[in-house]
Amino acid sequence: MGSNSRIECIFFSEFHPTLGPKITYQVPEEYISRELFDTVQVYIITKPELQNKLITVTAMEKKLIGCPVCIEHKKYSRNALLFNLGFVCDARAKTCALEPIVKKLSGYLTTLELESGFISNEESKQKLVPIMSTLLEELNAKGECTLPIDESNTIHVKLIDQRKDPLIVQEYDVPVFTECKDEFFRSQWDLTTQQILAYIDGFRHIQKISAEADVELNLVRIAVQNLLYYGVVTLVSIFQYSNVYCTTPKVQNLIDNKSVQEECLLYVTKPGQKRASLRDVFQLYCGLSPGTTVRDLCSRYAQQLQRVDERKLIQFGLMKGFIRRLQKYPVKATRGDRSRPPRLYTGCHSYDEICCKTGMSYRELDERLENDPNIIVCWK
């Protein structure tokens, strides 16, 4: 587990019929001070409105996560059993990944109590101490833990990495596998994803994949967004020989990082050809500049491209951030209605997007805009 979500303490708290809320067990011992517990106890053993809900509270430089449980039955003193097994982390820790585990453990303990009286029986309740010790040690060390409770019950918990929400997938985006797609098992994906996998080649855009795979466009976008979330694919722009690219400061990584060099040369070398040289590949990337199309690059560096696939060169450069695409954005300069469709000529919609939405080719769009004095094309 990363240090930013390390668990510092695991505690078990319950409501005692005469003493009130108290910490029965904690690992390590005496970690939660009396002062801290007094400050947060109303969020540990709670009123009915907050029971069976995840609660995170920060106090005295500590962050406590718990899920208070209440089991009502006349066999208990005061007709209810109230308890909470929670985690304590540093106040600055990111604890989102721990919340499902806390919720899961509260559910397990509730089930064990309903089935065998695990919490209400003092003898079985003492088993919580070694369970909590193992949980603390293994979650911090490995991010997962298996806890045998008795002969018929075992608890499995695992810390799941929290990923950022992926970008919204547009119909003009091109998905590219980040690793060889032959390494992925088709059966692990849903039916829509299985249907479109064969059409993801790093050059077909979403709209084209939808048409060729005969899958509804929004379903393709959702499937690709799911692949993007798990890091299986990344997105690049549509490749055309009329495209213009420029290098970024990250191109220096190609010189500094040996593993990136190996990956790049393996990726961009034409099949059946002797491996391309780093000098040629770096020269090709540096040849990309504003005003230079890929077609121009191919004419100027024909010798260097003998062993280099220019499409793979661009694709790899975009994936690694060595280069970026300079896109054309039409802007309508006047309010006249001659330009169609005017709603797309605001400077916010690229050629890629306009062509996908209207069905026009780049050449058709270029000709239309060149003949319209009300349109200015911006590069950015």
CSV table of C-alpha atoms in Angstrom, one decimal:
chain,number,residue,atom,x,y,z
A,1,MET,CA,0.0,0.0,0.0
A,2,GLY,CA,1.2,3.5,-0.8
A,3,SER,CA,2.4,5.6,2.1
A,4,ASN,CA,-0.3,8.2,1.4
A,5,SER,CA,-3.0,5.7,2.5
A,6,ARG,CA,-1.1,3.7,5.1
A,7,ILE,CA,-3.2,2.4,8.0
A,8,GLU,CA,-1.7,3.5,11.4
A,9,CYS,CA,-4.2,1.7,13.7
A,10,ILE,CA,-7.2,-0.6,13.6
A,11,PHE,CA,-9.7,-0.3,16.4
A,12,PHE,CA,-12.9,-2.1,17.6
A,13,SER,CA,-15.3,0.0,19.6
A,14,GLU,CA,-18.6,-0.9,21.1
A,15,PHE,CA,-21.4,0.4,23.4
A,16,HIS,CA,-21.1,-0.9,26.9
A,17,PRO,CA,-24.4,-1.0,28.8
A,18,THR,CA,-22.9,0.8,31.8
A,19,LEU,CA,-19.8,2.5,30.6
A,20,GLY,CA,-21.2,3.7,27.3
A,21,PRO,CA,-19.0,4.0,24.1
A,22,LYS,CA,-15.5,2.5,24.6
A,23,ILE,CA,-12.6,1.1,22.6
A,24,THR,CA,-12.5,-2.5,23.4
A,25,TYR,CA,-9.4,-3.4,21.2
A,26,GLN,CA,-6.9,-1.4,19.2
A,27,VAL,CA,-3.8,-2.4,17.3
A,28,PRO,CA,-1.3,-1.1,18.3
A,29,GLU,CA,-2.4,-0.7,21.8
A,30,GLU,CA,-3.0,2.8,23.3
A,31,TYR,CA,-2.7,4.4,19.9
A,32,ILE,CA,-6.0,6.3,20.2
A,33,SER,CA,-5.7,8.6,23.2
A,34,ARG,CA,-8.6,9.1,25.5
A,35,GLU,CA,-8.8,12.7,24.4
A,36,LEU,CA,-9.1,11.7,20.7
A,37,PHE,CA,-11.8,9.1,21.4
A,38,ASP,CA,-13.8,11.6,23.5
A,39,THR,CA,-13.6,14.0,20.6
A,40,VAL,CA,-14.9,11.6,18.0
A,41,GLN,CA,-17.0,9.0,19.9
A,42,VAL,CA,-20.3,10.4,18.7
A,43,TYR,CA,-19.2,9.5,15.1
A,44,ILE,CA,-17.9,6.0,16.2
A,45,ILE,CA,-21.0,4.9,18.2
A,46,THR,CA,-23.7,6.9,16.6
A,47,LYS,CA,-27.3,7.8,16.6
A,48,PRO,CA,-29.6,5.8,14.4
A,49,GLU,CA,-29.4,8.3,11.6
A,50,LEU,CA,-25.7,7.6,10.9
A,51,GLN,CA,-25.7,3.8,11.5
A,52,ASN,CA,-24.6,1.5,8.7
A,53,LYS,CA,-23.1,4.4,6.9
A,54,LEU,CA,-19.5,5.1,6.1
A,55,ILE,CA,-18.2,7.9,8.2
A,56,THR,CA,-14.8,9.6,7.9
A,57,VAL,CA,-13.9,12.2,10.6
A,58,THR,CA,-10.6,14.1,11.0
A,59,ALA,CA,-9.5,15.3,14.5
A,60,MET,CA,-6.2,16.0,16.2
A,61,GLU,CA,-4.1,15.2,13.1
A,62,LYS,CA,-5.8,11.8,12.6
A,63,LYS,CA,-8.4,10.6,10.2
A,64,LEU,CA,-10.8,7.9,11.4
A,65,ILE,CA,-12.9,5.8,9.0
A,66,GLY,CA,-15.7,3.6,10.3
A,67,CYS,CA,-19.1,2.1,9.6
A,68,PRO,CA,-21.1,2.0,12.9
A,69,VAL,CA,-23.4,-1.1,13.2
A,70,CYS,CA,-26.6,-1.5,15.2
A,71,ILE,CA,-28.2,-4.9,15.5
A,72,GLU,CA,-31.5,-4.8,17.3
A,73,HIS,CA,-32.7,-7.8,19.3
A,74,LYS,CA,-34.3,-8.3,22.7
A,75,LYS,CA,-31.5,-10.7,23.7
A,76,TYR,CA,-29.0,-7.8,24.0
A,77,SER,CA,-28.8,-5.4,26.9
A,78,ARG,CA,-30.8,-2.3,26.0
A,79,ASN,CA,-32.2,-4.4,23.1
A,80,ALA,CA,-29.4,-3.5,20.7
A,81,LEU,CA,-25.7,-4.3,20.0
A,82,LEU,CA,-23.7,-1.3,18.8
A,83,PHE,CA,-20.2,-1.7,17.5
A,84,ASN,CA,-17.7,-0.3,14.9
A,85,LEU,CA,-14.5,-1.7,13.5
A,86,GLY,CA,-12.5,1.2,11.9
A,87,PHE,CA,-9.2,2.4,10.6
A,88,VAL,CA,-7.0,5.3,11.7
A,89,CYS,CA,-4.7,7.1,9.2
A,90,ASP,CA,-2.8,10.4,9.1
A,91,ALA,CA,-5.0,13.4,8.6
A,92,ARG,CA,-3.4,14.0,5.2
A,93,ALA,CA,-3.8,10.5,3.9
A,94,LYS,CA,-6.0,9.6,0.9
A,95,THR,CA,-8.4,7.1,2.3
A,96,CYS,CA,-10.9,6.5,-0.5
A,97,ALA,CA,-9.4,3.1,-1.3
A,98,LEU,CA,-9.9,2.0,2.3
A,99,GLU,CA,-13.6,2.8,2.5
A,100,PRO,CA,-14.9,-0.3,0.7
A,101,ILE,CA,-12.8,-2.5,3.0
A,102,VAL,CA,-14.2,-0.8,6.1
A,103,LYS,CA,-17.7,-1.3,4.7
A,104,LYS,CA,-17.0,-4.9,3.8
A,105,LEU,CA,-15.6,-5.7,7.3
A,106,SER,CA,-18.7,-4.2,9.0
A,107,GLY,CA,-20.9,-6.4,6.8
A,108,TYR,CA,-18.9,-9.5,7.6
A,109,LEU,CA,-19.0,-8.9,11.4
A,110,THR,CA,-22.7,-8.3,11.2
A,111,THR,CA,-23.2,-11.6,9.4
A,112,LEU,CA,-21.0,-13.4,11.9
A,113,GLU,CA,-22.9,-12.0,14.8
A,114,LEU,CA,-26.3,-12.9,13.3
A,115,GLU,CA,-25.1,-16.4,12.5
A,116,SER,CA,-23.1,-17.4,15.6
A,117,GLY,CA,-23.1,-14.5,18.1
A,118,PHE,CA,-19.4,-13.7,17.2
A,119,ILE,CA,-19.4,-10.2,18.7
A,120,SER,CA,-21.7,-10.7,21.7
A,121,ASN,CA,-19.8,-13.8,22.9
A,122,GLU,CA,-16.7,-12.6,24.9
A,123,GLU,CA,-14.7,-15.7,24.0
A,124,SER,CA,-15.1,-15.4,20.2
A,125,LYS,CA,-14.9,-11.6,20.3
A,126,GLN,CA,-11.3,-12.0,21.6
A,127,LYS,CA,-10.3,-13.4,18.2
A,128,LEU,CA,-10.7,-9.9,16.8
A,129,VAL,CA,-7.2,-9.0,18.2
A,130,PRO,CA,-5.1,-11.3,16.1
A,131,ILE,CA,-7.5,-10.7,13.1
A,132,MET,CA,-6.9,-6.9,13.5
A,133,SER,CA,-3.1,-7.4,13.8
A,134,THR,CA,-3.0,-9.5,10.6
A,135,LEU,CA,-5.2,-7.1,8.8
A,136,LEU,CA,-3.0,-4.1,9.7
A,137,GLU,CA,0.2,-5.8,8.8
A,138,GLU,CA,-0.8,-7.4,5.5
A,139,LEU,CA,-2.9,-4.5,4.1
A,140,ASN,CA,0.0,-2.1,4.7
A,141,ALA,CA,2.6,-4.6,3.3
A,142,LYS,CA,0.7,-6.2,0.4
A,143,GLY,CA,-2.6,-4.4,0.0
A,144,GLU,CA,-4.6,-7.6,0.5
A,145,CYS,CA,-5.3,-10.1,3.3
A,146,THR,CA,-7.0,-13.5,3.9
A,147,LEU,CA,-8.4,-13.9,7.4
A,148,PRO,CA,-9.5,-17.4,8.6
A,149,ILE,CA,-12.2,-16.8,11.2
A,150,ASP,CA,-13.2,-20.4,12.0
A,151,GLU,CA,-13.6,-23.7,10.1
A,152,SER,CA,-16.4,-22.4,7.9
A,153,ASN,CA,-15.6,-18.7,7.6
A,154,THR,CA,-12.8,-16.9,5.9
A,155,ILE,CA,-12.6,-13.2,5.0
A,156,HIS,CA,-10.8,-12.0,1.9
A,157,VAL,CA,-10.1,-8.3,1.5
A,158,LYS,CA,-8.1,-6.4,-1.1
A,159,LEU,CA,-7.2,-2.8,-1.6
A,160,ILE,CA,-8.3,-1.6,-5.0
A,161,ASP,CA,-6.3,1.2,-6.7
A,162,GLN,CA,-8.4,4.3,-7.1
A,163,ARG,CA,-8.1,5.6,-10.7
A,164,LYS,CA,-8.9,8.9,-12.1
A,165,ASP,CA,-12.0,9.2,-14.2
A,166,PRO,CA,-11.1,8.8,-17.9
A,167,LEU,CA,-11.5,11.4,-20.5
A,168,ILE,CA,-14.9,11.6,-22.3
A,169,VAL,CA,-14.4,9.5,-25.5
A,170,GLN,CA,-15.5,11.4,-28.6
A,171,GLU,CA,-16.5,9.9,-32.0
A,172,TYR,CA,-13.3,11.3,-33.6
A,173,ASP,CA,-10.9,9.8,-31.0
A,174,VAL,CA,-8.7,6.9,-32.0
A,175,PRO,CA,-8.1,4.2,-29.4
A,176,VAL,CA,-4.6,2.5,-29.3
A,177,PHE,CA,-3.7,-0.5,-27.2
A,178,THR,CA,-1.0,0.4,-24.6
A,179,GLU,CA,0.3,-3.2,-24.7
A,180,CYS,CA,0.0,-6.0,-27.3
A,181,LYS,CA,-3.7,-6.8,-27.5
A,182,ASP,CA,-2.9,-10.5,-28.0
A,183,GLU,CA,-2.0,-10.6,-24.3
A,184,PHE,CA,-5.6,-9.8,-23.3
A,185,PHE,CA,-8.2,-12.4,-22.7
A,186,ARG,CA,-11.4,-11.7,-24.7
A,187,SER,CA,-13.5,-13.5,-22.1
A,188,GLN,CA,-12.7,-11.0,-19.4
A,189,TRP,CA,-14.6,-8.2,-21.2
A,190,ASP,CA,-18.2,-7.6,-21.8
A,191,LEU,CA,-19.9,-8.7,-25.1
A,192,THR,CA,-19.7,-5.2,-26.7
A,193,THR,CA,-16.0,-4.9,-25.9
A,194,GLN,CA,-15.4,-8.3,-27.3
A,195,GLN,CA,-17.2,-7.3,-30.5
A,196,ILE,CA,-15.0,-4.2,-31.1
A,197,LEU,CA,-11.6,-5.5,-30.0
A,198,ALA,CA,-10.7,-6.6,-33.5
A,199,TYR,CA,-11.3,-3.1,-34.9
A,200,ILE,CA,-9.1,-1.3,-32.5
A,201,ASP,CA,-5.9,-0.9,-34.5
A,202,GLY,CA,-4.6,2.5,-33.5
A,203,PHE,CA,-5.9,4.1,-36.8
A,204,ARG,CA,-9.7,3.6,-36.8
A,205,HIS,CA,-11.6,6.3,-34.9
A,206,ILE,CA,-14.6,5.6,-32.8
A,207,GLN,CA,-17.2,6.4,-35.4
A,208,LYS,CA,-15.5,4.1,-37.9
A,209,ILE,CA,-15.2,1.3,-35.4
A,210,SER,CA,-18.9,1.7,-34.7
A,211,ALA,CA,-19.8,1.4,-38.4
A,212,GLU,CA,-17.5,-1.5,-39.2
A,213,ALA,CA,-18.3,-3.5,-36.1
A,214,ASP,CA,-22.0,-2.7,-36.5
A,215,VAL,CA,-22.3,-1.6,-32.9
A,216,GLU,CA,-24.2,1.5,-31.8
A,217,LEU,CA,-21.9,4.6,-31.4
A,218,ASN,CA,-22.7,5.3,-27.7
A,219,LEU,CA,-22.0,1.7,-26.8
A,220,VAL,CA,-18.6,1.8,-28.5
A,221,ARG,CA,-17.8,5.0,-26.6
A,222,ILE,CA,-18.7,3.5,-23.3
A,223,ALA,CA,-16.8,0.3,-24.0
A,224,VAL,CA,-13.6,2.3,-25.0
A,225,GLN,CA,-14.0,4.6,-22.0
A,226,ASN,CA,-14.0,1.5,-19.8
A,227,LEU,CA,-10.8,0.2,-21.5
A,228,LEU,CA,-9.3,3.7,-21.0
A,229,TYR,CA,-10.2,3.6,-17.3
A,230,TYR,CA,-8.2,0.4,-16.8
A,231,GLY,CA,-5.2,1.7,-18.9
A,232,VAL,CA,-5.7,-0.9,-21.6
A,233,VAL,CA,-6.0,1.8,-24.3
A,234,THR,CA,-5.0,5.4,-24.7
A,235,LEU,CA,-6.5,7.9,-27.2
A,236,VAL,CA,-4.8,9.7,-30.1
A,237,SER,CA,-6.1,11.8,-32.9
A,238,ILE,CA,-7.0,10.7,-36.5
A,239,PHE,CA,-3.9,10.1,-38.7
A,240,GLN,CA,-3.7,11.8,-42.0
A,241,TYR,CA,-0.8,12.8,-44.2
A,242,SER,CA,-2.1,16.4,-44.2
A,243,ASN,CA,-1.7,16.5,-40.4
A,244,VAL,CA,0.7,18.9,-38.7
A,245,TYR,CA,2.6,18.0,-35.5
A,246,CYS,CA,5.3,19.7,-33.4
A,247,THR,CA,7.6,18.3,-30.8
A,248,THR,CA,7.3,18.8,-27.0
A,249,PRO,CA,10.0,18.9,-24.3
A,250,LYS,CA,9.3,15.3,-23.6
A,251,VAL,CA,11.1,14.2,-26.8
A,252,GLN,CA,14.3,14.5,-24.7
A,253,ASN,CA,13.2,11.3,-23.0
A,254,LEU,CA,14.0,9.4,-26.2
A,255,ILE,CA,17.7,10.4,-25.7
A,256,ASP,CA,17.8,10.0,-21.9
A,257,ASN,CA,15.9,6.8,-21.4
A,258,LYS,CA,17.4,3.5,-22.8
A,259,SER,CA,14.2,1.5,-22.2
A,260,VAL,CA,12.1,4.1,-24.0
A,261,GLN,CA,14.6,3.9,-26.9
A,262,GLU,CA,14.2,0.2,-27.2
A,263,GLU,CA,10.4,0.4,-27.0
A,264,CYS,CA,10.3,3.1,-29.6
A,265,LEU,CA,12.6,1.4,-32.1
A,266,LEU,CA,10.8,-1.9,-31.8
A,267,TYR,CA,7.5,-0.1,-32.3
A,268,VAL,CA,8.3,2.1,-35.3
A,269,THR,CA,10.5,-0.3,-37.4
A,270,LYS,CA,8.8,-1.6,-40.5
A,271,PRO,CA,8.0,-5.4,-40.4
A,272,GLY,CA,10.8,-7.4,-42.1
A,273,GLN,CA,13.3,-4.5,-42.0
A,274,LYS,CA,16.5,-4.2,-40.1
A,275,ARG,CA,15.9,-2.2,-36.9
A,276,ALA,CA,15.7,1.5,-37.4
A,277,SER,CA,18.5,3.7,-35.9
A,278,LEU,CA,17.8,6.0,-33.0
A,279,ARG,CA,19.5,8.8,-35.0
A,280,ASP,CA,17.0,8.5,-37.8
A,281,VAL,CA,14.0,8.3,-35.5
A,282,PHE,CA,15.0,11.3,-33.5
A,283,GLN,CA,15.8,13.3,-36.7
A,284,LEU,CA,12.2,12.5,-37.9
A,285,TYR,CA,10.6,13.7,-34.7
A,286,CYS,CA,12.7,16.9,-34.8
A,287,GLY,CA,11.6,17.4,-38.4
A,288,LEU,CA,8.0,17.8,-37.3
A,289,SER,CA,7.2,21.5,-36.9
A,290,PRO,CA,4.4,24.0,-37.5
A,291,GLY,CA,3.8,24.3,-41.2
A,292,THR,CA,5.2,20.9,-42.0
A,293,THR,CA,2.7,18.1,-42.8
A,294,VAL,CA,3.5,14.4,-42.5
A,295,ARG,CA,3.5,14.4,-46.3
A,296,ASP,CA,6.2,17.0,-46.3
A,297,LEU,CA,8.2,15.0,-43.7
A,298,CYS,CA,8.0,11.9,-45.9
A,299,SER,CA,9.3,13.8,-48.9
A,300,ARG,CA,12.2,15.4,-47.0
A,301,TYR,CA,13.3,12.4,-45.1
A,302,ALA,CA,12.7,9.6,-47.5
A,303,GLN,CA,16.1,7.9,-46.7
A,304,GLN,CA,15.4,7.9,-42.9
A,305,LEU,CA,11.9,6.4,-43.5
A,306,GLN,CA,13.2,3.4,-45.4
A,307,ARG,CA,13.1,1.4,-42.2
A,308,VAL,CA,10.6,3.5,-40.3
A,309,ASP,CA,6.8,3.2,-40.5
A,310,GLU,CA,5.7,6.9,-40.4
A,311,ARG,CA,2.2,6.0,-39.1
A,312,LYS,CA,3.6,4.1,-36.2
A,313,LEU,CA,6.2,6.9,-35.6
A,314,ILE,CA,3.4,9.4,-35.2
A,315,GLN,CA,1.3,7.0,-33.1
A,316,PHE,CA,4.2,6.3,-30.7
A,317,GLY,CA,5.1,10.0,-30.4
A,318,LEU,CA,1.5,10.9,-29.5
A,319,MET,CA,1.2,8.1,-26.9
A,320,LYS,CA,4.5,9.1,-25.2
A,321,GLY,CA,3.8,12.8,-25.5
A,322,PHE,CA,6.9,13.4,-27.7
A,323,ILE,CA,4.8,15.3,-30.2
A,324,ARG,CA,1.4,17.0,-30.2
A,325,ARG,CA,-1.1,17.6,-33.0
A,326,LEU,CA,-1.7,21.1,-34.3
A,327,GLN,CA,-5.4,21.1,-35.1
A,328,LYS,CA,-7.4,23.5,-37.3
A,329,TYR,CA,-10.4,25.3,-35.8
A,330,PRO,CA,-12.7,27.3,-38.1
A,331,VAL,CA,-14.1,30.6,-36.6
A,332,LYS,CA,-17.0,32.5,-38.1
A,333,ALA,CA,-16.0,36.1,-38.2
A,334,THR,CA,-19.4,37.6,-39.1
A,335,ARG,CA,-23.0,36.9,-38.2
A,336,GLY,CA,-24.2,36.2,-41.7
A,337,ASP,CA,-25.9,32.8,-42.3
A,338,ARG,CA,-23.9,31.8,-45.5
A,339,SER,CA,-21.6,29.4,-43.6
A,340,ARG,CA,-23.0,26.0,-42.9
A,341,PRO,CA,-23.1,24.6,-40.3
A,342,PRO,CA,-22.4,27.8,-38.4
A,343,ARG,CA,-22.8,26.2,-34.9
A,344,LEU,CA,-19.5,24.3,-35.6
A,345,TYR,CA,-17.6,27.3,-36.7
A,346,THR,CA,-17.0,28.8,-33.2
A,347,GLY,CA,-13.3,28.1,-32.7
A,348,CYS,CA,-14.1,25.3,-30.3
A,349,HIS,CA,-14.6,22.5,-32.9
A,350,SER,CA,-11.6,20.9,-34.7
A,351,TYR,CA,-11.6,19.6,-38.3
A,352,ASP,CA,-11.7,16.1,-36.9
A,353,GLU,CA,-14.9,16.8,-35.0
A,354,ILE,CA,-16.6,18.7,-37.9
A,355,CYS,CA,-15.8,16.0,-40.4
A,356,CYS,CA,-17.1,13.3,-38.2
A,357,LYS,CA,-20.3,15.2,-37.4
A,358,THR,CA,-21.0,16.3,-41.0
A,359,GLY,CA,-19.6,13.4,-43.0
A,360,MET,CA,-17.4,15.7,-45.1
A,361,SER,CA,-13.9,14.9,-46.0
A,362,TYR,CA,-11.0,17.1,-45.0
A,363,ARG,CA,-10.6,18.2,-48.6
A,364,GLU,CA,-14.3,19.1,-48.9
A,365,LEU,CA,-14.2,21.1,-45.7
A,366,ASP,CA,-11.0,22.9,-46.7
A,367,GLU,CA,-12.5,23.9,-50.1
A,368,ARG,CA,-15.7,25.1,-48.5
A,369,LEU,CA,-13.9,27.2,-45.9
A,370,GLU,CA,-11.4,28.6,-48.3
A,371,ASN,CA,-14.3,29.9,-50.5
A,372,ASP,CA,-16.0,31.5,-47.5
A,373,PRO,CA,-14.6,35.0,-46.7
A,374,ASN,CA,-16.5,34.9,-43.4
A,375,ILE,CA,-14.4,32.0,-42.0
A,376,ILE,CA,-11.0,32.3,-40.4
A,377,VAL,CA,-9.1,29.1,-39.6
A,378,CYS,CA,-7.0,29.0,-36.4
A,379,TRP,CA,-4.2,26.5,-35.6
A,380,LYS,CA,-3.8,25.4,-32.0
